[in-house]
XYZ file of C-alpha atoms in Angstrom:
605
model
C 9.311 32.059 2.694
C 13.161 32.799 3.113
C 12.950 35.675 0.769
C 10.059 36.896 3.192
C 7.532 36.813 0.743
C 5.059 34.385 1.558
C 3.761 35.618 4.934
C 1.468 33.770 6.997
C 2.323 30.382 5.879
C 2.556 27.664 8.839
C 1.750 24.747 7.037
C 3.244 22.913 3.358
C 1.606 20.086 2.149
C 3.248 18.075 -0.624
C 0.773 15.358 -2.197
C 3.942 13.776 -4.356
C 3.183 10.684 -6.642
C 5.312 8.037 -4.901
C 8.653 7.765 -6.599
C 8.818 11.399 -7.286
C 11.461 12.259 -4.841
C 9.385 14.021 -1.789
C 12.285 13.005 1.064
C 14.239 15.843 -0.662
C 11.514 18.097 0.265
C 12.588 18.453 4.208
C 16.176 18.895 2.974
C 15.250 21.863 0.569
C 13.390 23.167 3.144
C 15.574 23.137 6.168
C 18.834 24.428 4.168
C 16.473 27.398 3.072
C 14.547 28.329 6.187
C 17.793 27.600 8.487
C 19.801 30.090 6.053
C 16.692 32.465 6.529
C 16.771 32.214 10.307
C 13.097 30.862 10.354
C 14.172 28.150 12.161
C 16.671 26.568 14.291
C 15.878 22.886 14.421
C 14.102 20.361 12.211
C 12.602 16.707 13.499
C 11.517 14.623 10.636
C 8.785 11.805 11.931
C 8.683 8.507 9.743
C 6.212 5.337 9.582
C 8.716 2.898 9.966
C 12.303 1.821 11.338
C 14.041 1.186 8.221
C 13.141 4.905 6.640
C 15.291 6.399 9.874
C 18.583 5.679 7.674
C 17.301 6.717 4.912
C 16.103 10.046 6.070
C 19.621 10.443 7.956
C 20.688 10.148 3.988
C 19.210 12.067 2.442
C 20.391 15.117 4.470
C 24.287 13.596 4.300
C 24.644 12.939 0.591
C 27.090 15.234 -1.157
C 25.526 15.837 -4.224
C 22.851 17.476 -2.786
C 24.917 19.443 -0.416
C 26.959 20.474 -3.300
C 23.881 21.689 -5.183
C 21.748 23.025 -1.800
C 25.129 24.431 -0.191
C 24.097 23.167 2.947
C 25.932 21.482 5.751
C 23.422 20.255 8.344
C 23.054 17.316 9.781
C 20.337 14.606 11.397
C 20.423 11.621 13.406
C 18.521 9.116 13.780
C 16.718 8.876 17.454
C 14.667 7.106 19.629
C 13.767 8.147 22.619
C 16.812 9.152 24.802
C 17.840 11.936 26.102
C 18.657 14.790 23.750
C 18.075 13.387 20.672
C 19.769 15.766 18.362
C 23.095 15.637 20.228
C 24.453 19.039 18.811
C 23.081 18.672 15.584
C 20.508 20.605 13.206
C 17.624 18.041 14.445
C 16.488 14.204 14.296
C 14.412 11.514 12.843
C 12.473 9.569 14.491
C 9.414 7.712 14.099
C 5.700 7.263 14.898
C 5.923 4.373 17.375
C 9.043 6.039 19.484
C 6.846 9.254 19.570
C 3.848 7.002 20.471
C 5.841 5.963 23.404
C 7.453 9.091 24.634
C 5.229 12.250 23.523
C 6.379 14.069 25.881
C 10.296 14.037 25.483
C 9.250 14.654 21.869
C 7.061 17.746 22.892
C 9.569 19.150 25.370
C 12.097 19.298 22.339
C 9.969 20.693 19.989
C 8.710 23.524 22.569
C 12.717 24.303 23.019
C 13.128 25.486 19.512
C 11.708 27.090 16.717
C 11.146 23.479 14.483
C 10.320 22.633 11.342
C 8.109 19.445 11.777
C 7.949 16.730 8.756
C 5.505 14.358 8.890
C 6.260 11.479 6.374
C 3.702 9.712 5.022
C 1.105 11.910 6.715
C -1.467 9.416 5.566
C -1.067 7.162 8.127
C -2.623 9.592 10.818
C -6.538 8.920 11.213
C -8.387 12.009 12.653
C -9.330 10.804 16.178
C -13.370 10.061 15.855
C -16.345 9.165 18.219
C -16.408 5.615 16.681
C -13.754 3.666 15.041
C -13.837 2.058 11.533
C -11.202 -0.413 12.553
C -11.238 -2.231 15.256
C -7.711 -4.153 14.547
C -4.011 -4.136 15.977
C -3.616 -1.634 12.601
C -6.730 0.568 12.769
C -5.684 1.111 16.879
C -2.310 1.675 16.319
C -2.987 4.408 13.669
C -5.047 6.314 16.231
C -2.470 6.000 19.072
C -0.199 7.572 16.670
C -2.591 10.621 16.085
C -3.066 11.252 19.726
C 0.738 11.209 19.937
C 1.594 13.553 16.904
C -0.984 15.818 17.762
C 0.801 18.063 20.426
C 3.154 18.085 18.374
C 1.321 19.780 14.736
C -0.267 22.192 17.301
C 3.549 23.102 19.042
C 5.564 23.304 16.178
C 7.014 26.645 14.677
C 6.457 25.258 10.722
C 5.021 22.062 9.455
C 5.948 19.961 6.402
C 3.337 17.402 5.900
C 4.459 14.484 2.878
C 2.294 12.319 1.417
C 2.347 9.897 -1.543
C -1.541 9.628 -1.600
C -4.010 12.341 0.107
C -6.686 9.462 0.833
C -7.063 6.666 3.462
C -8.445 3.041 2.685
C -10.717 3.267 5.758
C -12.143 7.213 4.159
C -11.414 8.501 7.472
C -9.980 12.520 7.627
C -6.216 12.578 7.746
C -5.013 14.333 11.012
C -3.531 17.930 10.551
C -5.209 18.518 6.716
C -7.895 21.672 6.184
C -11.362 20.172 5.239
C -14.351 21.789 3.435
C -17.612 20.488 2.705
C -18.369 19.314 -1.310
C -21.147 19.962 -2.529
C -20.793 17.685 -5.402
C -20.373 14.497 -3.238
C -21.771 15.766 0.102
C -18.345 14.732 1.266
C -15.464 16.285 2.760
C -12.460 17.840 0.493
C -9.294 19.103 1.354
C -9.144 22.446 1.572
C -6.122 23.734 -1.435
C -6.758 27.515 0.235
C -6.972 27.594 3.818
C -5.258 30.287 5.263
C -1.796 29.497 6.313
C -1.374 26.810 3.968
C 1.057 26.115 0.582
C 0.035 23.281 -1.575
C 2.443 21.555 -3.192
C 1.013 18.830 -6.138
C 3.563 16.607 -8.718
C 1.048 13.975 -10.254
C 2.709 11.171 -11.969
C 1.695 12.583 -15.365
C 4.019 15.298 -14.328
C 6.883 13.443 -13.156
C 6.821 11.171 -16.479
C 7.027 14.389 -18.739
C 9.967 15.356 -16.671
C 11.841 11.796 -16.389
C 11.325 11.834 -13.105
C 10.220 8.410 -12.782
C 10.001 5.721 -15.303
C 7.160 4.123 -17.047
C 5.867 0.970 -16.365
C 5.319 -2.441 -17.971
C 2.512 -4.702 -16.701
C 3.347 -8.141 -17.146
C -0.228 -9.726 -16.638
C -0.283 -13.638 -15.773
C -3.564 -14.978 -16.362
C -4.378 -18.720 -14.790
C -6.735 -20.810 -13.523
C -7.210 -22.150 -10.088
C -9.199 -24.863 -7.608
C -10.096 -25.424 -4.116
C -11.863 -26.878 -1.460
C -14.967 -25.209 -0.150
C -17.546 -26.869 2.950
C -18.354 -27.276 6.416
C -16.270 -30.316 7.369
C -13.953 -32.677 5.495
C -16.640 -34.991 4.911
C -18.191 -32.756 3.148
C -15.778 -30.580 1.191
C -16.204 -30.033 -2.280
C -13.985 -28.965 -4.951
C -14.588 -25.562 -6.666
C -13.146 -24.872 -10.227
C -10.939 -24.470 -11.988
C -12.126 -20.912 -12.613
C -9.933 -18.203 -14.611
C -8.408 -15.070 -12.393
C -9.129 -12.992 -15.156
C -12.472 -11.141 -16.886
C -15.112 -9.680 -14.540
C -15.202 -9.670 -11.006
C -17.423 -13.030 -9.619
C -17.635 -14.188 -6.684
C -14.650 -16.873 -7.342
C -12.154 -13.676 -8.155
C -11.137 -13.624 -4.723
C -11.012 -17.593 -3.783
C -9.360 -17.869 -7.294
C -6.410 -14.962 -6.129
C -6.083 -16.609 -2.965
C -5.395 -20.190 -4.237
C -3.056 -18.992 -6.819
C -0.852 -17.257 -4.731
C -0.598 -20.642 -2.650
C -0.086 -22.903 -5.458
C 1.541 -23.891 -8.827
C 0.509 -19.856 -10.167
C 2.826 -17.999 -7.589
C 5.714 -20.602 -8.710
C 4.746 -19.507 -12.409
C 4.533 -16.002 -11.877
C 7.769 -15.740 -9.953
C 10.109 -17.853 -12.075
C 8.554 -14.787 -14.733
C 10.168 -12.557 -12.931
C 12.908 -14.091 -12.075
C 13.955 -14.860 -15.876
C 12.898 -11.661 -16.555
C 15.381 -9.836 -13.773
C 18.216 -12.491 -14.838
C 17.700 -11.672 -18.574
C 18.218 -8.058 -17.633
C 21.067 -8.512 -15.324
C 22.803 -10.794 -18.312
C 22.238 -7.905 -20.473
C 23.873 -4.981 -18.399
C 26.621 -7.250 -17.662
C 27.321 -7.829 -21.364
C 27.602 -4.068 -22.409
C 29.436 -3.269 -19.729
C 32.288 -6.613 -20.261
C 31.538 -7.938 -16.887
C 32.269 -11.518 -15.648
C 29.289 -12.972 -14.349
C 31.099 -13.177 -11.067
C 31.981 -9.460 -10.878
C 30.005 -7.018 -8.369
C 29.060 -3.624 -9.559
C 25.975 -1.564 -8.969
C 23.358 -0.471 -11.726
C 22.351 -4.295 -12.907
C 18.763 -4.337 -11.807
C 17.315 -5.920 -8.524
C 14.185 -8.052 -7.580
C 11.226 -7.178 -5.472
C 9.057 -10.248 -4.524
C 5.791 -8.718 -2.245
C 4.348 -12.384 -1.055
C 0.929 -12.074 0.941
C 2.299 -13.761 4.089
C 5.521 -14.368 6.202
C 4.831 -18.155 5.277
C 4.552 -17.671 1.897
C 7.432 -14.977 1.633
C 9.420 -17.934 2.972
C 7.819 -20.307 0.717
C 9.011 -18.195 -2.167
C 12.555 -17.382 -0.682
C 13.320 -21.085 -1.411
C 11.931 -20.949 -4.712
C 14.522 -18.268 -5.875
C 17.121 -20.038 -4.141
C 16.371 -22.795 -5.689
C 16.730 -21.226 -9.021
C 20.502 -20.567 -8.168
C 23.576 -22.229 -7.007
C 24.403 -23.095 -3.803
C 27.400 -20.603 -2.881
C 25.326 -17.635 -4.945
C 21.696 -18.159 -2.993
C 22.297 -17.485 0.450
C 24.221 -14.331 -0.585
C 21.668 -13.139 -3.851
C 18.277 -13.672 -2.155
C 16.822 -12.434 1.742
C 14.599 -12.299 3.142
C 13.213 -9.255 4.935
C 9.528 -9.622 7.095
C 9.455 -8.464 10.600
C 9.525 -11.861 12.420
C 13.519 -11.807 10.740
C 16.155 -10.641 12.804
C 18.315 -9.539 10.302
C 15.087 -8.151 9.026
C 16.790 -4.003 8.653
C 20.052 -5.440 7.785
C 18.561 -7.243 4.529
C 16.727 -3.531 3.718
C 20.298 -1.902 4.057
C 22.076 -4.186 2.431
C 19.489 -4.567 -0.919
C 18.826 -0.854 -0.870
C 22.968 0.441 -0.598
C 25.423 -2.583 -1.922
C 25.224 -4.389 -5.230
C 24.181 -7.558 -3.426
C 21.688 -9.359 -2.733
C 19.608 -8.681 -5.676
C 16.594 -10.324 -4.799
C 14.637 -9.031 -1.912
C 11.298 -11.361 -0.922
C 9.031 -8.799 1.735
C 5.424 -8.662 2.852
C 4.964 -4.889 3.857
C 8.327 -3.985 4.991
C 9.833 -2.766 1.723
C 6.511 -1.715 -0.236
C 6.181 2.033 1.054
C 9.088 4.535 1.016
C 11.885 1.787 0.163
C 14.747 4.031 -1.874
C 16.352 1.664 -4.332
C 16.427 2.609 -7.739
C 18.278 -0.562 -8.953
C 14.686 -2.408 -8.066
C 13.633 -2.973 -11.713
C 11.534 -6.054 -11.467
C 8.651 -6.569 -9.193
C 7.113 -9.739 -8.704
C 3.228 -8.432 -6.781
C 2.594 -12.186 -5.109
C 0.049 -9.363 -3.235
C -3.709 -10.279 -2.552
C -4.205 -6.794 -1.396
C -5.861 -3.987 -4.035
C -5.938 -1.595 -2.653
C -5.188 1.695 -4.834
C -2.970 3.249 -2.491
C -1.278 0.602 -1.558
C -0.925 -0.612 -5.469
C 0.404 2.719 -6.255
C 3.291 2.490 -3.661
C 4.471 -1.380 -4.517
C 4.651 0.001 -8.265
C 6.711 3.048 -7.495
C 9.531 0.986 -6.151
C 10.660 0.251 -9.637
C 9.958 3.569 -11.183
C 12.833 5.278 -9.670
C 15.407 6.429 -11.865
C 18.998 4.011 -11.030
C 21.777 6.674 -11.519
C 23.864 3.504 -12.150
C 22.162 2.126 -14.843
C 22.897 4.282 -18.036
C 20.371 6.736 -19.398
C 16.477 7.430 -19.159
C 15.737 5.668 -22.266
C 17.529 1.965 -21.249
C 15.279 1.842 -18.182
C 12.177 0.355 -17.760
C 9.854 -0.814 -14.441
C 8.581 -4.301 -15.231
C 6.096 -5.518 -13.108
C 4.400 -8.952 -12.925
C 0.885 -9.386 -11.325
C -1.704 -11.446 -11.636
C -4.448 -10.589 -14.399
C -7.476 -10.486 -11.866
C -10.245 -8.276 -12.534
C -9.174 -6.000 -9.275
C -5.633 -4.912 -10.453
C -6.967 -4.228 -13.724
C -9.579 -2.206 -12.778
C -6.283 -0.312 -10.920
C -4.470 -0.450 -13.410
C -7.278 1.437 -16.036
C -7.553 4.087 -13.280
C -4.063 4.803 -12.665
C -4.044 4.733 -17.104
C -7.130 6.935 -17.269
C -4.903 9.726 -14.830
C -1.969 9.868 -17.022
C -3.591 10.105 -20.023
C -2.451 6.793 -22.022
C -3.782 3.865 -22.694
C -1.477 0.477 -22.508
C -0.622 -1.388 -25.866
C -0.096 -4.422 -25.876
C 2.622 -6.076 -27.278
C 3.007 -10.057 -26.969
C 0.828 -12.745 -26.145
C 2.685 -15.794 -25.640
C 1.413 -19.497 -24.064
C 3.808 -20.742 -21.126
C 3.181 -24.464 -20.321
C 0.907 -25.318 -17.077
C 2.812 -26.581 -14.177
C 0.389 -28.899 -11.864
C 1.481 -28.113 -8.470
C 1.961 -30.043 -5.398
C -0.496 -29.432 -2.313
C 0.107 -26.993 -0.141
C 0.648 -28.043 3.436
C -0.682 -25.685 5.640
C -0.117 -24.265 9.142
C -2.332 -24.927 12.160
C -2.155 -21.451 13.021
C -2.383 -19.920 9.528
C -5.720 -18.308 9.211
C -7.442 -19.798 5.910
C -11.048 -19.669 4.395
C -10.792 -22.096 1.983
C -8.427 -24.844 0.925
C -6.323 -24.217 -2.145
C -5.599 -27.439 -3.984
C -3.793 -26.469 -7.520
C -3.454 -23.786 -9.767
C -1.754 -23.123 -13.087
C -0.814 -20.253 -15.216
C -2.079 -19.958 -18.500
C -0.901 -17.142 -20.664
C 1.404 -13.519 -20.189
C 0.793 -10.245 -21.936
C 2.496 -7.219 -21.732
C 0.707 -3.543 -21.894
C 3.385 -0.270 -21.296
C 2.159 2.901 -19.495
C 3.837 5.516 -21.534
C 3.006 9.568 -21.135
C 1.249 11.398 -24.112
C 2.055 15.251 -24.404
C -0.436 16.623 -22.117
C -2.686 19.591 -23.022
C -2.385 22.549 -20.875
C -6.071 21.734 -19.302
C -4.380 18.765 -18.525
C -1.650 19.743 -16.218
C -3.252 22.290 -14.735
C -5.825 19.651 -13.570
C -3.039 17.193 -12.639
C -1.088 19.972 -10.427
C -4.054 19.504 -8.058
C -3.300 17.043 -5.045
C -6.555 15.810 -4.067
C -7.208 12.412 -5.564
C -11.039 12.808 -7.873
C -13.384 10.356 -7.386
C -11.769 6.716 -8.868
C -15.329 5.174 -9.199
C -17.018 7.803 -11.436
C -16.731 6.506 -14.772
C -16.802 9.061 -17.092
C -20.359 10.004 -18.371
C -21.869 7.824 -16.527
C -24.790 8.926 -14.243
C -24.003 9.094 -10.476
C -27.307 6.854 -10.039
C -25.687 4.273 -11.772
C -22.208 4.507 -10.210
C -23.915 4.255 -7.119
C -25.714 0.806 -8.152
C -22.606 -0.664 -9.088
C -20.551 0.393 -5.946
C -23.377 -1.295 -3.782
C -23.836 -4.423 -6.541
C -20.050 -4.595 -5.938
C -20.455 -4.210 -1.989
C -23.193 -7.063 -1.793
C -21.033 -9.411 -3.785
C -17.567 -8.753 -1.279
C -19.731 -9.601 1.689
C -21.375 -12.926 0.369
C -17.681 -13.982 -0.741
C -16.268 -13.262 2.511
C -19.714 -15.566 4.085
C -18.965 -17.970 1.838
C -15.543 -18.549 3.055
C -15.926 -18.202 6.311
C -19.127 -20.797 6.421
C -16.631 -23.102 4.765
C -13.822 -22.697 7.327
C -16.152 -22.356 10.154
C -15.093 -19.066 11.083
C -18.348 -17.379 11.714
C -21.183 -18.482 13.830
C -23.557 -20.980 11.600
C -26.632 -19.929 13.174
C -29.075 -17.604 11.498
C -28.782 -15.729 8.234
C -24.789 -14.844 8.163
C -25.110 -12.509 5.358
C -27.513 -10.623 7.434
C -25.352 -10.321 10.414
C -22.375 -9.443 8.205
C -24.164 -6.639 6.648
C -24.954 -5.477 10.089
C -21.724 -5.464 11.150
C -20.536 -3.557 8.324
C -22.972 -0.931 9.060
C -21.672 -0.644 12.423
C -18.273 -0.790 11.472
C -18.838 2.142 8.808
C -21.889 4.470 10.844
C -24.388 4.466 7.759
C -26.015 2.247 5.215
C -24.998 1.227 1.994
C -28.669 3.136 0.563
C -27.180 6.146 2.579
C -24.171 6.275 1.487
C -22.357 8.814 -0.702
C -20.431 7.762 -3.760
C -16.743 8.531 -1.906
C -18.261 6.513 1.179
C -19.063 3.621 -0.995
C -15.641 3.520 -2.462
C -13.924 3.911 1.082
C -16.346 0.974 2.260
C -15.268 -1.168 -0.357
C -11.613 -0.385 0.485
C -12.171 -1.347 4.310
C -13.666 -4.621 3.025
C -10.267 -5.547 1.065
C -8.330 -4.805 4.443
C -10.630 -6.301 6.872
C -12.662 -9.423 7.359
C -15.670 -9.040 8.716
C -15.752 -11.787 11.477
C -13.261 -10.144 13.210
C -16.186 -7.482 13.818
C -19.025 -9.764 14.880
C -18.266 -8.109 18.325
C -20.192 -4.884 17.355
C -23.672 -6.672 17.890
C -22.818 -7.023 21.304
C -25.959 -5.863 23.405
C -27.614 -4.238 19.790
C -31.081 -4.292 20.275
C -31.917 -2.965 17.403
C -29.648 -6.015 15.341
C -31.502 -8.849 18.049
C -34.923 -7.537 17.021
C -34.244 -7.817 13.170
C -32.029 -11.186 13.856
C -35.350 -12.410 16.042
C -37.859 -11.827 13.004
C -35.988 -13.066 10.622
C -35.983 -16.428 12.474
C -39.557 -15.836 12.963
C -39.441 -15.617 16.973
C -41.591 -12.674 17.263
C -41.213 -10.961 21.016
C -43.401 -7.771 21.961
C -41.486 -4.759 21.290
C -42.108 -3.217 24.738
C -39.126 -5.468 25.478
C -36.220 -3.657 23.437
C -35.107 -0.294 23.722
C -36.046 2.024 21.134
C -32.775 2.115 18.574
C-alpha cells in the first residue's frame, strides 16, 4: 500500500494466534502509511483499561523504532478534549467510545485515520434478537453501536483478532460474510473487495520461534458434594473422578474442586514448579536469592471468582515469608483498587512474580516472563482457553535462548480441557507425549465457608488430587499442504472429527447439548434456583430455543457448537424471562401437566 501497489484496499484483517505479536501490527502500519502520506492520524481502540499502556508501548519502544525508523507517538485517552494533544493519534478503548461516540467520530472525520480495532472479536453484529441477555452480552452490543460510525468514517481500517469466532456464533461487526454451502452457515469472506487478509496460525509461529511450546501439566482428582432441595434433605454425591468422559458429574466435579482441597493441590504444583524454575535461573546466573533481576519466570493464577482469587492469594502467601509475600504475590480483579497498578507492576518490574486474576490478565496481557500458569478456570471455552495459554508462550527476551524456555501450564484433567487440548493438538500437527506419571499424596480439605451472596448450585464438601502427568505440544515439520491450509484465518469446524459422518457429529453435539441442560437442572433444583413446578428440563430447553432462534433438530453443525459454547457462559435460569407471555411455551407447558384448554384460546405461534 505505501509503494502504491495494492489499490483499493480499505480494510486489513489480521486473524493472529494469540501470542504471536499482532500489537506490532498498528505500529508497522502507521510508520509505513504515515511515511506514504496515506494517512495523517491513527486511533487504536482496545477491550480493556490496562491494554491503553501497553498500546502507548508498543509505539515508544526503541528497538522497534530503531528497526521501523519511525518516530511517532500515541497517548493514551479518554474522553477529553483533543485527545491526541499534538501527537500522531491515541488509544482509547471500547467503553470511553461507548460513552462519547461522538467526540470519537468528530476526530476521526478531522483526519485521514487509520482505525485499529483490537480484539475485533468482541463486537457482536447488532441483530433482531439477542443471544445474551446479560450485563456481558448487552455491553458487547452497546459497543457495536458505538464503533460502528466509526468503521464506516474511517480513511483505513486495521481490524486484530486472536480468534475469528464468537462463543455466542453471532457475526463479528465490520467482517465480509458469504454463505457455505458445506455447513449452510456463514464464512468469512478471505476475498471481498477492498480487503487484505492477514493469517499466522500457531503452527506457523512455532516453526518460526515465535512463541513457545507448551507443557500440560494435567491434575487428575476426585471430588464430593452436596446435592437436594433443603438441608434436610441433602445428599452427598461422590467422590467421582474429573477425568475420562464427559458425565453429568464433570461439571459438579470441576466446580467442587476448584473450591476445595484440589485447587490447594493444583496450585502448590505450580507454585513448586515456578519456584523450582526461579531457583534454577538464579543459580546459572550466581544470583543471591535476595537479588532482583528480570528474566526468572513469573506466575499466572486464573481463579474462577474474586472470592476464590482471594482465597488463593493467601495460599501463595502462605507459601512464603512474611516480608517476601506482600511484595511477591497481588492480586489483580476489578473490585481491587490497585487493580492496574498490580498489571503494571507484574507485566514491567521484576517483582511481584505471582499474579492471582479472574479475567483481567487472561486476554492481551504482554509479559513474557509469565512461564507458569496455574488455570483454577471453570470456563472452556476454546477461545477463551487459547488466550489464558498464550500468556506463557511469549518469548522472555530476558531469559536466555529459545531452547531454555518452556510454557508450563497446570489444569485440571477434566474431559472438557482435554477435548481442547486434542483440538488445539490436532491444528498443529503433533500429538503430546507423555512423559511422567507420578502419585502426589491426597490432602483432605477443610469445608469451604461460603458467602451469602455467592451464587452456588451445589455444595462442595472435599476434594483431593490424585495423580499429575505431563504431555508437551511440540511442532512437526509441516508439509507444504499444511501451511498453506494453516495461512488461512478462519477457524474449520472444531466438532467434525475427522471421517466421521456429519449425521453422527450432529448426534453427538445434541447428545452433548441434552446432557449440559439436565446438569445445569440438576443444580439448580438442588439450590432452588429455578421454579420447582412443572417439568424444568422442558422449560429449560425452551428457553434455550428462545435464547438461540432455532431447535437443536434444526440446527447446523457450527450452530450446535456455538450453542454449546453459550451454555458454558450462561446459565439458563437467568433466561426463564423469555417465556414471558409465550403462548406457544404455555400451551406445551399446559399439556404436559395434562390441563388441556381449547386452542381457540391461544394465539396461533
Amino acid at each position: 500500500m505505501a509503494r502504491g501497489e495494492a489499490e483499493g484496499i480499505t480494510d486489513i484483517l489480521a486473524a493472529v494466534t494469540p501470542g504471536g505479536g499482532k500489537s506490532l501490527l498498528p505500529v508497522i502500519a502507521a510508520a509505513r502509511l504515515f511515511a506514504a502520506g496515506c494517512v495523517d492520524r491513527v486511533v487504536w481502540v482496545v477491550p480493556r483499561d490496562s491494554l491503553r499502556l501497553q498500546a502507548e508501548e508498543a509505539f515508544a519502544d526503541p528497538l522497534w523504532r530503531a528497526s521501523l525508523d519511525h518516530s511517532l507517538s500515541v497517548r493514551s485517552a479518554e474522553n477529553e478534549p483533543d485527545p491526541s494533544r499534538g501527537l500522531s493519534g491515541y488509544v482509547t478503548t471500547y467503553q470511553a467510545v461507548t460513552a462519547a461516540p461522538a467526540l470519537h467520530l468528530a476526530e476521526l472525520r478531522r483526519h485521514r485515520t487509520l482505525l485499529v480495532v483490537d480484539e475485533v472479536h468482541h463486537l457482536p453484529v447488532p441483530s433482531g434478537y439477542s443471544a445474551s441477555h446479560d450485563a456481558e452480552g448487552e455491553e458487547a452490543a452497546a459497543w457495536s453501536r458505538a464503533m460502528l460510525p466509526l468503521l464506516q468514517s474511517s480513511a483505513l481500517r486495521l481490524l486484530l483478532s486472536g480468534t475469528l469466532e464468537r462463543a455466542d456464533g453471532r457475526r463479528i461487526l465490520g467482517l465480509p460474510y458469504v454463505p457455505a454451502a458445506a455447513t449452510h452457515t456463514q464464512q468469512i469472506d478471505l476475498d471481498a473487495p477492498g480487503w487484505a487478509v492477514i493469517g499466522y496460525s500457531r503452527a506457523q509461529a512455532l516453526a518460526e520461534r515465535s512463541v513457545l511450546p507448551v507443557t500440560f501439566g494435567a491434575l487428575d482428582g476426585e471430588a464430593s458434594w452436596l446435592e437436594g432441595g433443603r438441608a434436610a434433605s441433602q445428599a452427598r454425591v461422590g467422590p467421582h473422578r474429573l477425568g475420562g468422559s464427559v458425565r453429568v458429574t464433570t461439571r459438579p466435579a470441576l466446580f467442587t474442586a476448584l473450591r476445595t482441597g484440589f485447587a490447594r493441590d493444583l496450585l502448590q504444583e505450580a507454585f513448586t514448579a515456578t519456584r523450582r524454575l526461579r531457583a534454577r535461573r538464579r543459580s546459572e546466573r550466581s544470583l543471591s536469592p535476595s537479588e532482583a533481576a528480570r528474566g526468572l519466570g513469573k506466575l499466572l493464577v486464573v481463579a474462577p471468582d474474586q472470592a476464590n482469587a482471594r482465597r488463593y492469594l493467601d495460599m501463595v502467601r502462605g507459601w512464603m515469608p512474611a516480608a517476601q509475600a506482600e511484595r511477591d504475590a497481588r492480586l489483580a480483579t476489578s473490585s481491587e483498587r490497585d487493580a492496574h497498578e498490580s498489571l503494571a507492576a507484574f507485566r514491567l518490574r521484576s517483582e511481584p512474580a505471582v499474579l492471582v486474576t479472574v479475567a483481567m490478565a487472561y486476554e492481551g496481557l504482554d509479559a513474557p516472563e509469565v512461564a507458569v500458569v496455574a488455570a483454577l478456570t471453570h470456563i472452556r471455552s476454546r477461545p477463551w482457553l487459547e488466550q489464558m495459554i498464550a500468556r506463557a508462550t511469549r518469548v522472555d527476551p530476558h531469559a536466555g535462548s529459545y531452547a531454555d524456555q518452556q510454557a508450563l501450564v497446570f489444569h485440571p484433567d477434566d474431559a472438557l480441557f482435554a477435548r481442547f487440548r486434542a483440538e488445539l493438538e490436532s491444528e498443529q500437527g503433533v500429538a503430546a507425549r507423555p512423559r511422567t506419571i507420578r502419585r502426589i499424596s491426597a490432602v483432605r480439605p477443610e469445608r469451604t465457608v461460603w458467602s451469602d451472596d455467592e451464587p452456588r448450585a451445589i455444595i462442595p464438601l472435599e476434594s483431593n488430587a490424585l495423580g499429575l502427568r505431563y504431555a508437551t505440544l511440540r511442532p512437526r515439520p509441516a508439509s507444504p499442504d499444511r501451511a498453506e491450509a494453516t495461512t488461512a484465518p478462519c477457524a474449520v469446524l472444531s466438532c467434525l472429527a475427522p471421517g466421521q459422518a456429519p449425521s453422527l457429529t450432529e448426534r453427538a453435539l445434541r447428545q452433548r447439548l441434552t446432557a449440559a441442560i439436565a446438569t445445569q437442572v440438576i443444580e439448580d433444583e438442588a439450590n432452588l434456583c429455578a421454579p420447582r413446578s412443572g417439568n424444568l428440563a422442558h422449560r429449560y430447553n425452551a428457553v434455550l430455543k428462545r435464547a438461540l432462534g432455532k431447535a437443536r433438530g434444526a440446527m447446523t453443525l457450527a450452530e450446535l457448537a456455538a450453542a454449546l459454547s453459550w451454555l458454558e457462559r450462561n446459565r439458563l435460569c437467568d433466561h426463564l424471562h423469555l417465556l414471558d407471555g409465550d403462548a406457544r411455551y404455555a400451551w406445551s407447558h399446559r399439556k404436559r401437566q395434562g390441563a388441556w384448554l381449547p386452542i381457540r384460546s391461544y394465539p396461533r405461534a
